[in-house]
């Protein structure tokens, strides 16, 4: 009996906090490198987000319209369409959506369009900065 | 100090309809041979600003042609240019949503040029101004943004962005077309009106454009960008009187047909407020290579005359009379025709015994023999635009 109750509590708990159905926030991860894309997807899912992905800027624009994400994590150096160009076009369609530029390069900060992103992060094996930023920007969107 | 000029030439000029039916407002003919944008571009060249972008969108073919023909005068190898940038929809798939959006959509251009200062101008206004004096004031005050301001009466507040300044001319308020305007300190009847001329520090401009682009906004400099900067950035006004090349405080928006008509008619007065004869401040334009103007027939019953008028190259006044009027190039006035208080644009042909009074006739229109316009406004209003003050406009392309 106590075991069952514990299970039930666990269901209620997880239902209330993590798996809250339509309230779940959706993150679009745009990353050309497959390994990284999977890693971000897994890690952000573990944080309780729904995750959709795109391999380049062009796919990202498609996913923006098809998947209606709440936030975008955007790589810059990608084939087909890079993140800087995609950023401009994304804002042309949805000027409010929070965007995190996530790149291995710091030089793109001199690119004016990169100033339009809500955050500019340098890729790291430690994903805590990225997770914190995602959380912070989604919280901000909730209150604002 | 690297200064880049961005001329906003996308204005539709809807209140100038039908003159703006086929062309953007900056491309509308003024003073016989000029286009409205010539004044702003001439101000740039005369102020030694030789890196100029012209941002266009609506009905821009006429404007592109004029700039291509008349303004290919700078030296690319010396880093000088007048370059037209049509709306490219590079970021957004829509037309420019406002003056600030036009700049935001072109931040790639600022990125390429990397100027220190950006001079933002409108291609819609007629005035003579030394922008160097405004840039000097901007630097002297350590400003982030300087807005050119002209003094006018408070009764005009509904037509302008009205600037409120403190004693140092720092801007402390900006209201777009207010009913109850803030007046000039020490002058309760005067207001400072924004001329739509801005000097920005480039990096700050980019930041403010991006903030505006991501906000709920009408994306307009006067409505959104400037108010958002007051109290946050160093925003100053610049008194037009300090940069006014003509010394007559002449600045016209020519936003309506009546204002356009009046501004043209000023030029035929003995001493116009707008001086086109300042050799040190030439107003450049493009003129097709027509032969000089000419009058023929000097018989008592058939005399070709032009009095108190501007007559451009290529015109032939052949046995008709022209009084208090402005003739653009290549206008033909046939025998016994009478033209009074009118503006005839390029290539107009007035047939024998035609009588035209207080009328603007657009390009290439042929007025048939014996037709009268401007004498019976009720009749005219059935075919043409007639303004509140009784000016008739005969549109381009009409077949009479």
mmCIF file of C-alpha atoms in Angstrom, chain B residues 138-318:
data_model
loop_
_atom_site.group_PDB
_atom_site.id
_atom_site.type_symbol
_atom_site.label_atom_id
_atom_site.label_comp_id
_atom_site.label_asym_id
_atom_site.label_seq_id
_atom_site.Cartn_x
_atom_site.Cartn_y
_atom_site.Cartn_z
ATOM 1 C CA UNK B 138 26.751 66.909 -32.538
ATOM 2 C CA UNK B 139 30.427 66.332 -31.785
ATOM 3 C CA UNK B 140 30.794 69.436 -29.646
ATOM 4 C CA UNK B 141 27.917 68.395 -27.396
ATOM 5 C CA UNK B 142 29.056 64.793 -27.207
ATOM 6 C CA UNK B 143 25.622 63.790 -28.435
ATOM 7 C CA UNK B 144 24.378 60.329 -29.298
ATOM 8 C CA UNK B 145 21.658 61.787 -31.486
ATOM 9 C CA UNK B 146 21.101 65.293 -32.838
ATOM 10 C CA UNK B 147 17.778 66.303 -34.390
ATOM 11 C CA UNK B 148 17.520 69.347 -36.662
ATOM 12 C CA UNK B 149 14.753 71.700 -35.574
ATOM 13 C CA UNK B 150 13.044 74.640 -37.213
ATOM 14 C CA UNK B 151 11.140 77.314 -35.283
ATOM 15 C CA UNK B 152 7.553 77.741 -36.276
ATOM 16 C CA UNK B 153 4.287 78.978 -34.774
ATOM 17 C CA UNK B 154 2.469 76.800 -32.251
ATOM 18 C CA UNK B 155 -0.580 76.757 -34.528
ATOM 19 C CA UNK B 156 1.362 74.366 -36.815
ATOM 20 C CA UNK B 157 1.939 71.765 -34.093
ATOM 21 C CA UNK B 158 -0.428 69.238 -35.688
ATOM 22 C CA UNK B 159 1.800 69.009 -38.757
ATOM 23 C CA UNK B 160 5.113 68.172 -37.079
ATOM 24 C CA UNK B 161 7.051 66.236 -34.513
ATOM 25 C CA UNK B 162 7.382 68.862 -31.778
ATOM 26 C CA UNK B 163 10.612 68.990 -29.783
ATOM 27 C CA UNK B 164 10.871 70.130 -26.181
ATOM 28 C CA UNK B 165 14.337 71.307 -25.118
ATOM 29 C CA UNK B 166 16.034 72.522 -21.973
ATOM 30 C CA UNK B 167 18.334 75.572 -21.862
ATOM 31 C CA UNK B 168 21.227 73.626 -23.373
ATOM 32 C CA UNK B 169 18.998 72.429 -26.223
ATOM 33 C CA UNK B 170 19.053 68.922 -24.842
ATOM 34 C CA UNK B 171 15.808 67.267 -25.902
ATOM 35 C CA UNK B 172 13.563 66.446 -22.952
ATOM 36 C CA UNK B 173 10.363 65.716 -24.830
ATOM 37 C CA UNK B 174 9.184 64.777 -28.316
ATOM 38 C CA UNK B 175 5.534 64.623 -29.373
ATOM 39 C CA UNK B 176 4.348 63.620 -32.821
ATOM 40 C CA UNK B 177 1.709 66.104 -34.059
ATOM 41 C CA UNK B 178 0.422 67.232 -30.632
ATOM 42 C CA UNK B 179 -2.619 69.443 -30.137
ATOM 43 C CA UNK B 180 -1.124 71.081 -27.064
ATOM 44 C CA UNK B 181 2.564 71.506 -27.967
ATOM 45 C CA UNK B 182 5.438 72.308 -25.639
ATOM 46 C CA UNK B 183 6.691 75.736 -26.677
ATOM 47 C CA UNK B 184 10.228 77.126 -26.919
ATOM 48 C CA UNK B 185 11.617 78.351 -23.571
ATOM 49 C CA UNK B 186 11.008 82.115 -23.533
ATOM 50 C CA UNK B 187 8.697 82.021 -26.579
ATOM 51 C CA UNK B 188 5.176 80.857 -25.663
ATOM 52 C CA UNK B 189 3.963 81.182 -29.270
ATOM 53 C CA UNK B 190 6.845 79.280 -30.887
ATOM 54 C CA UNK B 191 7.571 75.584 -31.220
ATOM 55 C CA UNK B 192 10.539 73.593 -32.478
ATOM 56 C CA UNK B 193 9.511 71.288 -35.297
ATOM 57 C CA UNK B 194 11.606 68.270 -36.280
ATOM 58 C CA UNK B 195 12.867 68.503 -39.858
ATOM 59 C CA UNK B 196 13.401 64.746 -40.140
ATOM 60 C CA UNK B 197 17.163 65.320 -40.230
ATOM 61 C CA UNK B 198 19.141 63.238 -37.724
ATOM 62 C CA UNK B 199 22.789 62.678 -36.874
ATOM 63 C CA UNK B 200 23.370 59.415 -35.010
ATOM 64 C CA UNK B 201 26.397 57.727 -33.548
ATOM 65 C CA UNK B 202 26.395 54.605 -35.657
ATOM 66 C CA UNK B 203 26.698 51.913 -32.996
ATOM 67 C CA UNK B 204 23.985 53.385 -30.856
ATOM 68 C CA UNK B 205 21.750 53.754 -33.888
ATOM 69 C CA UNK B 206 22.148 50.042 -34.608
ATOM 70 C CA UNK B 207 21.320 49.141 -31.000
ATOM 71 C CA UNK B 208 18.228 51.326 -30.914
ATOM 72 C CA UNK B 209 17.068 50.059 -34.306
ATOM 73 C CA UNK B 210 17.345 46.463 -33.118
ATOM 74 C CA UNK B 211 15.483 47.191 -29.888
ATOM 75 C CA UNK B 212 12.768 48.894 -31.874
ATOM 76 C CA UNK B 213 12.621 46.071 -34.412
ATOM 77 C CA UNK B 214 11.917 43.596 -31.613
ATOM 78 C CA UNK B 215 9.339 45.726 -29.839
ATOM 79 C CA UNK B 216 5.668 46.478 -30.438
ATOM 80 C CA UNK B 217 6.242 49.667 -32.359
ATOM 81 C CA UNK B 218 5.250 51.606 -35.450
ATOM 82 C CA UNK B 219 8.990 51.583 -36.317
ATOM 83 C CA UNK B 220 9.148 55.314 -36.877
ATOM 84 C CA UNK B 221 11.985 57.639 -35.838
ATOM 85 C CA UNK B 222 9.654 60.370 -34.638
ATOM 86 C CA UNK B 223 7.096 58.172 -32.947
ATOM 87 C CA UNK B 224 9.288 55.452 -31.474
ATOM 88 C CA UNK B 225 13.074 55.776 -31.683
ATOM 89 C CA UNK B 226 13.521 59.368 -30.504
ATOM 90 C CA UNK B 227 11.040 59.152 -27.589
ATOM 91 C CA UNK B 228 12.695 55.892 -26.481
ATOM 92 C CA UNK B 229 16.096 57.615 -26.331
ATOM 93 C CA UNK B 230 15.093 60.708 -24.371
ATOM 94 C CA UNK B 231 16.322 60.510 -20.801
ATOM 95 C CA UNK B 232 18.423 57.459 -21.666
ATOM 96 C CA UNK B 233 20.832 58.783 -24.302
ATOM 97 C CA UNK B 234 22.320 62.202 -25.040
ATOM 98 C CA UNK B 235 19.786 63.639 -27.469
ATOM 99 C CA UNK B 236 20.139 67.254 -28.636
ATOM 100 C CA UNK B 237 18.326 69.581 -30.995
ATOM 101 C CA UNK B 238 20.176 71.638 -33.606
ATOM 102 C CA UNK B 239 18.751 75.024 -34.532
ATOM 103 C CA UNK B 240 18.233 75.137 -38.303
ATOM 104 C CA UNK B 241 19.148 78.852 -38.239
ATOM 105 C CA UNK B 242 22.746 77.856 -37.513
ATOM 106 C CA UNK B 243 22.940 75.660 -40.598
ATOM 107 C CA UNK B 244 20.541 77.478 -42.908
ATOM 108 C CA UNK B 245 22.500 78.203 -46.054
ATOM 109 C CA UNK B 246 19.922 80.567 -47.496
ATOM 110 C CA UNK B 247 19.488 82.585 -44.290
ATOM 111 C CA UNK B 248 15.739 82.817 -44.904
ATOM 112 C CA UNK B 249 14.688 79.896 -42.658
ATOM 113 C CA UNK B 250 13.281 78.295 -45.788
ATOM 114 C CA UNK B 251 12.201 74.678 -45.283
ATOM 115 C CA UNK B 252 9.182 73.200 -46.999
ATOM 116 C CA UNK B 253 7.587 69.800 -46.753
ATOM 117 C CA UNK B 254 5.427 70.435 -49.881
ATOM 118 C CA UNK B 255 3.193 67.696 -48.522
ATOM 119 C CA UNK B 256 0.008 68.858 -50.251
ATOM 120 C CA UNK B 257 -0.859 70.112 -53.715
ATOM 121 C CA UNK B 258 -1.541 73.584 -52.312
ATOM 122 C CA UNK B 259 1.810 73.683 -50.479
ATOM 123 C CA UNK B 260 3.523 72.421 -53.632
ATOM 124 C CA UNK B 261 1.847 75.096 -55.725
ATOM 125 C CA UNK B 262 2.726 77.894 -53.295
ATOM 126 C CA UNK B 263 6.360 76.782 -53.004
ATOM 127 C CA UNK B 264 6.684 76.788 -56.795
ATOM 128 C CA UNK B 265 5.047 80.198 -57.089
ATOM 129 C CA UNK B 266 7.521 81.648 -54.578
ATOM 130 C CA UNK B 267 10.214 81.094 -57.211
ATOM 131 C CA UNK B 268 8.682 83.541 -59.704
ATOM 132 C CA UNK B 269 8.547 86.408 -57.210
ATOM 133 C CA UNK B 270 11.133 89.172 -57.604
ATOM 134 C CA UNK B 271 13.131 87.946 -54.610
ATOM 135 C CA UNK B 272 12.193 84.345 -53.847
ATOM 136 C CA UNK B 273 12.630 83.003 -50.344
ATOM 137 C CA UNK B 274 14.435 80.061 -51.901
ATOM 138 C CA UNK B 275 17.543 81.413 -53.583
ATOM 139 C CA UNK B 276 18.612 79.229 -56.502
ATOM 140 C CA UNK B 277 21.377 81.630 -57.545
ATOM 141 C CA UNK B 278 23.953 80.957 -54.825
ATOM 142 C CA UNK B 279 26.992 79.920 -56.854
ATOM 143 C CA UNK B 280 28.615 78.490 -53.734
ATOM 144 C CA UNK B 281 25.603 76.259 -53.101
ATOM 145 C CA UNK B 282 24.512 74.965 -56.486
ATOM 146 C CA UNK B 283 21.376 72.861 -56.727
ATOM 147 C CA UNK B 284 22.306 70.038 -59.046
ATOM 148 C CA UNK B 285 19.872 68.127 -61.213
ATOM 149 C CA UNK B 286 19.542 66.281 -64.490
ATOM 150 C CA UNK B 287 18.418 68.184 -67.557
ATOM 151 C CA UNK B 288 17.973 66.567 -70.950
ATOM 152 C CA UNK B 289 19.966 68.355 -73.658
ATOM 153 C CA UNK B 290 17.191 70.520 -75.036
ATOM 154 C CA UNK B 291 17.990 73.709 -76.948
ATOM 155 C CA UNK B 292 17.430 77.062 -75.181
ATOM 156 C CA UNK B 293 13.923 78.377 -74.596
ATOM 157 C CA UNK B 294 12.518 80.515 -77.361
ATOM 158 C CA UNK B 295 9.615 82.820 -78.153
ATOM 159 C CA UNK B 296 8.314 83.356 -81.679
ATOM 160 C CA UNK B 297 5.800 85.604 -83.366
ATOM 161 C CA UNK B 298 5.757 89.277 -82.529
ATOM 162 C CA UNK B 299 2.753 90.561 -84.359
ATOM 163 C CA UNK B 300 0.113 92.605 -82.669
ATOM 164 C CA UNK B 301 -2.529 89.868 -82.804
ATOM 165 C CA UNK B 302 -0.145 87.001 -82.297
ATOM 166 C CA UNK B 303 2.623 87.579 -79.810
ATOM 167 C CA UNK B 304 4.725 84.943 -78.072
ATOM 168 C CA UNK B 305 5.418 86.271 -74.544
ATOM 169 C CA UNK B 306 6.454 85.080 -71.096
ATOM 170 C CA UNK B 307 6.175 87.507 -68.159
ATOM 171 C CA UNK B 308 7.105 86.921 -64.523
ATOM 172 C CA UNK B 309 7.709 83.312 -65.379
ATOM 173 C CA UNK B 310 10.291 80.549 -65.331
ATOM 174 C CA UNK B 311 10.812 79.073 -68.790
ATOM 175 C CA UNK B 312 13.074 76.024 -69.020
ATOM 176 C CA UNK B 313 15.150 74.756 -71.930
ATOM 177 C CA UNK B 314 13.376 73.307 -74.917
ATOM 178 C CA UNK B 315 10.247 75.420 -74.439
ATOM 179 C CA UNK B 316 8.746 77.222 -77.417
ATOM 180 C CA UNK B 317 6.228 79.942 -76.778
ATOM 181 C CA UNK B 318 4.827 80.329 -80.234
#
